[in-house]
GROMACS .gro file of C-alpha atoms in nm:
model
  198
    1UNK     CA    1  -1.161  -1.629  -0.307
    2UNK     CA    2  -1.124  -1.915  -0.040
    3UNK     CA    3  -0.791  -1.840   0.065
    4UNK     CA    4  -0.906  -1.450   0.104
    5UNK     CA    5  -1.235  -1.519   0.293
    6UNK     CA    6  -0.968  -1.801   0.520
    7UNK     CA    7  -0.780  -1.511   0.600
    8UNK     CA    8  -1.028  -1.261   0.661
    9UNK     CA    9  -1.196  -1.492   0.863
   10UNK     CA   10  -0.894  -1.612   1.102
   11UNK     CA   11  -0.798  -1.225   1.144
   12UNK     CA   12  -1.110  -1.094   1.229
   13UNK     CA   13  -1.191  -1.424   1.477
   14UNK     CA   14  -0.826  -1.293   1.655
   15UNK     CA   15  -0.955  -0.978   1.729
   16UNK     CA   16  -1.335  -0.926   1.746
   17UNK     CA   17  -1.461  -1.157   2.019
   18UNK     CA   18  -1.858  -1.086   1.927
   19UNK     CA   19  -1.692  -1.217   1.550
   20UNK     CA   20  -1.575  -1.506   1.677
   21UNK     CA   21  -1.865  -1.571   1.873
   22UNK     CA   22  -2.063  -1.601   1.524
   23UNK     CA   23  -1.786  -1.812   1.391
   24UNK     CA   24  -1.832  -2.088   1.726
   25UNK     CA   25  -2.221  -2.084   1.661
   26UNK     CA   26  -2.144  -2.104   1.311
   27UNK     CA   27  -2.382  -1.834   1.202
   28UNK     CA   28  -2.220  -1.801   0.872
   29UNK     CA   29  -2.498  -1.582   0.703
   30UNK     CA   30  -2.386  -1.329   0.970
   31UNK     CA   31  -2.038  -1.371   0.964
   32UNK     CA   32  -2.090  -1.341   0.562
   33UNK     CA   33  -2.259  -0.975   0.634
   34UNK     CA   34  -1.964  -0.889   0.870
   35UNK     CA   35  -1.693  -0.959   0.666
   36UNK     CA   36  -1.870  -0.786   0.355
   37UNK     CA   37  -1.874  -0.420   0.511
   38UNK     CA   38  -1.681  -0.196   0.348
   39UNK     CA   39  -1.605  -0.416   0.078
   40UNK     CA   40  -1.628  -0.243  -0.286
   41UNK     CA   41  -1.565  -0.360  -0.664
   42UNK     CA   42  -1.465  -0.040  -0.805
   43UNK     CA   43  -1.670   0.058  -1.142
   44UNK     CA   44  -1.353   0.164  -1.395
   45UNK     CA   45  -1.501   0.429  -1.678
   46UNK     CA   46  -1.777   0.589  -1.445
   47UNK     CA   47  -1.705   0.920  -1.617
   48UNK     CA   48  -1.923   1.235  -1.415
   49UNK     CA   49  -1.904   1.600  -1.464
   50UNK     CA   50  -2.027   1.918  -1.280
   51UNK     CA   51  -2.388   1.821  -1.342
   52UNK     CA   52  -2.387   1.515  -1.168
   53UNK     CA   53  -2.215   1.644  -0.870
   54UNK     CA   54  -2.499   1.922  -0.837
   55UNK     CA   55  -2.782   1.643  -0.897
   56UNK     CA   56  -2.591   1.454  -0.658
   57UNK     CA   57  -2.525   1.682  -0.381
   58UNK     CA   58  -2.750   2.043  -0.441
   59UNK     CA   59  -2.605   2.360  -0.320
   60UNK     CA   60  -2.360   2.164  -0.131
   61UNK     CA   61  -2.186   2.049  -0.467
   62UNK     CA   62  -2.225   2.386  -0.589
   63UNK     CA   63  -2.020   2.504  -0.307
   64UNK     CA   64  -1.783   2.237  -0.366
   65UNK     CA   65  -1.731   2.294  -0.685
   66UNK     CA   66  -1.666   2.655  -0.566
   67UNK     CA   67  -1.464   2.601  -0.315
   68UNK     CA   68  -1.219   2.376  -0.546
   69UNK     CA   69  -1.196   2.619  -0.787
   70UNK     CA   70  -1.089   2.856  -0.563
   71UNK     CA   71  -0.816   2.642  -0.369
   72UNK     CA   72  -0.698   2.493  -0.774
   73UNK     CA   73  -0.455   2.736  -0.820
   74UNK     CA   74  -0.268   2.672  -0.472
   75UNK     CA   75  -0.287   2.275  -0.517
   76UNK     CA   76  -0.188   2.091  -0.857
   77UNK     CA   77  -0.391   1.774  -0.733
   78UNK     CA   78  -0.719   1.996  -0.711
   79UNK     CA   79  -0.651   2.175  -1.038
   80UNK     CA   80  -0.662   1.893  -1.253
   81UNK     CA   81  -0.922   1.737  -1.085
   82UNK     CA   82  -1.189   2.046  -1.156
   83UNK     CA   83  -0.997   2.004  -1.506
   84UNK     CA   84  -1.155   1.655  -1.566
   85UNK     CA   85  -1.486   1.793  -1.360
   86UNK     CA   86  -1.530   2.072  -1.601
   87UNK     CA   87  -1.495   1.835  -1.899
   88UNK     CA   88  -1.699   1.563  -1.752
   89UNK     CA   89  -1.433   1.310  -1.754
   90UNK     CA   90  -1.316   1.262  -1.373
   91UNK     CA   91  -1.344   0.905  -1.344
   92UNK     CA   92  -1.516   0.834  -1.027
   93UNK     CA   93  -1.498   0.466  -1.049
   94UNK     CA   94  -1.079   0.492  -1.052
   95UNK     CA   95  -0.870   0.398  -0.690
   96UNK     CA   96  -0.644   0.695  -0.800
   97UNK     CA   97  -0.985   0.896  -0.792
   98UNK     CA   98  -1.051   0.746  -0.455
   99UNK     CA   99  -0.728   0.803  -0.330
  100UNK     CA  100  -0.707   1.213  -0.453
  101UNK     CA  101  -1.081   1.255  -0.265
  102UNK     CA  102  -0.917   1.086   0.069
  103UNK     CA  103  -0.607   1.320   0.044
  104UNK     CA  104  -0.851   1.646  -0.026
  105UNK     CA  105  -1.054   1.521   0.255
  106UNK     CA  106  -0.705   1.488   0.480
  107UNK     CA  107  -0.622   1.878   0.364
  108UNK     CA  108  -0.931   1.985   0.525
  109UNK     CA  109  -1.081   2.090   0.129
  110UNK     CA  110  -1.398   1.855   0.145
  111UNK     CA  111  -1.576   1.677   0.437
  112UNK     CA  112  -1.522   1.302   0.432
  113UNK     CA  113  -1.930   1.283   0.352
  114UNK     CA  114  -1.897   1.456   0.046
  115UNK     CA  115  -1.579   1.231  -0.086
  116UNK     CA  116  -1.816   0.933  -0.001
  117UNK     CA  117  -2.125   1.024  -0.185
  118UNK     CA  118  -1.862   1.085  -0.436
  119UNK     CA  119  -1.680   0.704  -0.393
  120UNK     CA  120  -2.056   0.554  -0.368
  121UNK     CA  121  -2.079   0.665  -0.765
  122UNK     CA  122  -1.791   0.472  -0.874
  123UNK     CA  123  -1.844   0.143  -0.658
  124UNK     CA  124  -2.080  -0.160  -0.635
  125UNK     CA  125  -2.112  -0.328  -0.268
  126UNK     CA  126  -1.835  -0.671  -0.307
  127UNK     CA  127  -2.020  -0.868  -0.088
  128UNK     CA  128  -1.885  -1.223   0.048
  129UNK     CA  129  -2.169  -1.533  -0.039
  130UNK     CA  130  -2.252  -1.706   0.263
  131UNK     CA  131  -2.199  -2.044   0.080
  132UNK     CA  132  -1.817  -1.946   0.055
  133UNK     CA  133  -1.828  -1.844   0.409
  134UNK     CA  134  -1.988  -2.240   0.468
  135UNK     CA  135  -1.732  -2.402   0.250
  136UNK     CA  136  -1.418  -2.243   0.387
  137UNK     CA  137  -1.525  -2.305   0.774
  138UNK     CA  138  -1.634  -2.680   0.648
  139UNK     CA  139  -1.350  -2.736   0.459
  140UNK     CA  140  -1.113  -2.564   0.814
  141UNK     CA  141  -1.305  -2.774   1.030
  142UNK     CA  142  -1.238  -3.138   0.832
  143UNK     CA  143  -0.897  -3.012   0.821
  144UNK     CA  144  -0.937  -3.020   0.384
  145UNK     CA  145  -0.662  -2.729   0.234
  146UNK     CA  146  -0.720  -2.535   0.080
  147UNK     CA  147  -0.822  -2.413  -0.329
  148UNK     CA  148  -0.535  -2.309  -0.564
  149UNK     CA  149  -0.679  -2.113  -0.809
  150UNK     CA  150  -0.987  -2.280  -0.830
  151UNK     CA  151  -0.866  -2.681  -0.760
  152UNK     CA  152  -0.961  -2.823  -0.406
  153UNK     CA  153  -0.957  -3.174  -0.289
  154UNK     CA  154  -1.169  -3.413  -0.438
  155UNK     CA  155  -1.188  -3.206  -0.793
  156UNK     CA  156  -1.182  -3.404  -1.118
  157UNK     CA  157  -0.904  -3.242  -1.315
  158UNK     CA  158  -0.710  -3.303  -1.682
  159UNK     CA  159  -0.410  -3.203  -1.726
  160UNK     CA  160  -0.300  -2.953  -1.991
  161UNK     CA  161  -0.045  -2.929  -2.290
  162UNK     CA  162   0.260  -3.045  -2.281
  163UNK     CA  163   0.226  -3.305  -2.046
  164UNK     CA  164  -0.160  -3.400  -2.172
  165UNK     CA  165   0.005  -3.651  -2.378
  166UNK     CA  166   0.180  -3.871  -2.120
  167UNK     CA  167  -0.123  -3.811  -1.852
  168UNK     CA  168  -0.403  -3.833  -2.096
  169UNK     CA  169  -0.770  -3.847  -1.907
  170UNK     CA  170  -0.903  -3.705  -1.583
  171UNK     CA  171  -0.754  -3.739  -1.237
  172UNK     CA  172  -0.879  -3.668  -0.864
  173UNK     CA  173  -0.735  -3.400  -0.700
  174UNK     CA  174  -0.545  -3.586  -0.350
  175UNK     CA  175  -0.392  -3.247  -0.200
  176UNK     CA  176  -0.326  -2.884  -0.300
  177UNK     CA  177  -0.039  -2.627  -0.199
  178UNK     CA  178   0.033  -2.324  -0.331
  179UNK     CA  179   0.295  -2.422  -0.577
  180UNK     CA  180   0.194  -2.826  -0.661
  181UNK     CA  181  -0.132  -3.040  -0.693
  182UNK     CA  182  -0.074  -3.412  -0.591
  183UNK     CA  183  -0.335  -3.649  -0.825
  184UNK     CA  184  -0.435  -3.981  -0.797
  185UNK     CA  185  -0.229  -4.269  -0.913
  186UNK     CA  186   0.042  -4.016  -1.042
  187UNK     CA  187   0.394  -4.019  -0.921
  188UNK     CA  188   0.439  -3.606  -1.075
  189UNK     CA  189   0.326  -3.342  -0.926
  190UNK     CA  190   0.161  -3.035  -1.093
  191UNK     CA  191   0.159  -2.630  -1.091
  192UNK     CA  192  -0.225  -2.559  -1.124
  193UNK     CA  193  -0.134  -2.404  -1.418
  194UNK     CA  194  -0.097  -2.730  -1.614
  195UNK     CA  195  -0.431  -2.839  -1.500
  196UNK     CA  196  -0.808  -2.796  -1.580
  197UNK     CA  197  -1.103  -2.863  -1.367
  198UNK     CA  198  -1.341  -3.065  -1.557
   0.00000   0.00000   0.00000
């Protein structure tokens, strides 16, 4: 997640001044709220059918489900979504789901506050900690690189099968890049693959 929040960070900082602002002060408990809107974790197998869009939206959802109906036999993409509807197996928690509500929306077949009452059924909030937000800015500021997946400077590591044999024990972690890990008082150097964080 470091290398995500690092980027999200530095792009947002080049183009919201009030952003970077935060990011000066270091007000990373707001910068941790700003960076976490409109972030979702999709919820894969949230099944729904016509009764929870009616509990869900009233008459409106009613109409909706009207309205598609009526358009379904013009567009393919509509049809088989009242399909799934009518069985109560449209899978509101799928980014293909997501993805058919924004092009209905686009058509002009559903306002966009519909299609996100919809989305809000099938996705949890994916918010960013504020202690990641801390480490990455700490870690930029004392000029540290970066994680790979999971290893940072300092880490105590072991490395893994087949070369656990010749570099039996655990090593500090001296520097990370994307494709090697440098360790203490070894010559080699390592894909993070062949190494475990102890």
């Amino acid at each position: 997640m470091y290398a995500e929040v690092l980027a999200l960070i530095e792009a947002r900082e080049q183009t919201d001044e009030q952003f970077a602002a935060l990011v000066a002060a270091r007000a990373d408990a707001q910068e941790a709220s700003a960076l976490s809107e409109n972030r979702y974790k999709l919820k894969k197998g949230t099944f729904i059918g016509v009764g929870t869009i009616v509990e869900l939206l009233g008459r409106s959802g009613a109409n909706l489900l009207r309205a598609m109906r009526n358009a379904a036999p013009q567009d393919p993409l509509i049809d088989e979504g009242v399909r799934l509807i009518d069985a109560g197996r449209w899978d509101i928690g799928s980014q293909a789901t997501h993805n058919a509500l924004d092009e209905i929306v686009a058509a002009g077949a559903m306002p966009a506050y519909v299609a996100t009452a919809l989305k809000n059924l099938g996705r949890t909030p994916d918010l960013i900690p504020t202690a990641v937000v801390t480490d990455v800015l700490d870690r930029r500021a004392q000029g540290v690189p970066p994680p790979v997946d999971g290893i940072a400077v300092n880490d105590l590591v072991r490395v893994l099968p087949p070369f656990d044999s010749v570099f039996p024990g655990t090593y500090r972690v001296l520097g990370t890049s994307p494709d090697a890990i440098e360790l203490e008082g070894v010559d080699s150097r390592f894909a993070p693959h062949f190494l475990e964080p102890i």
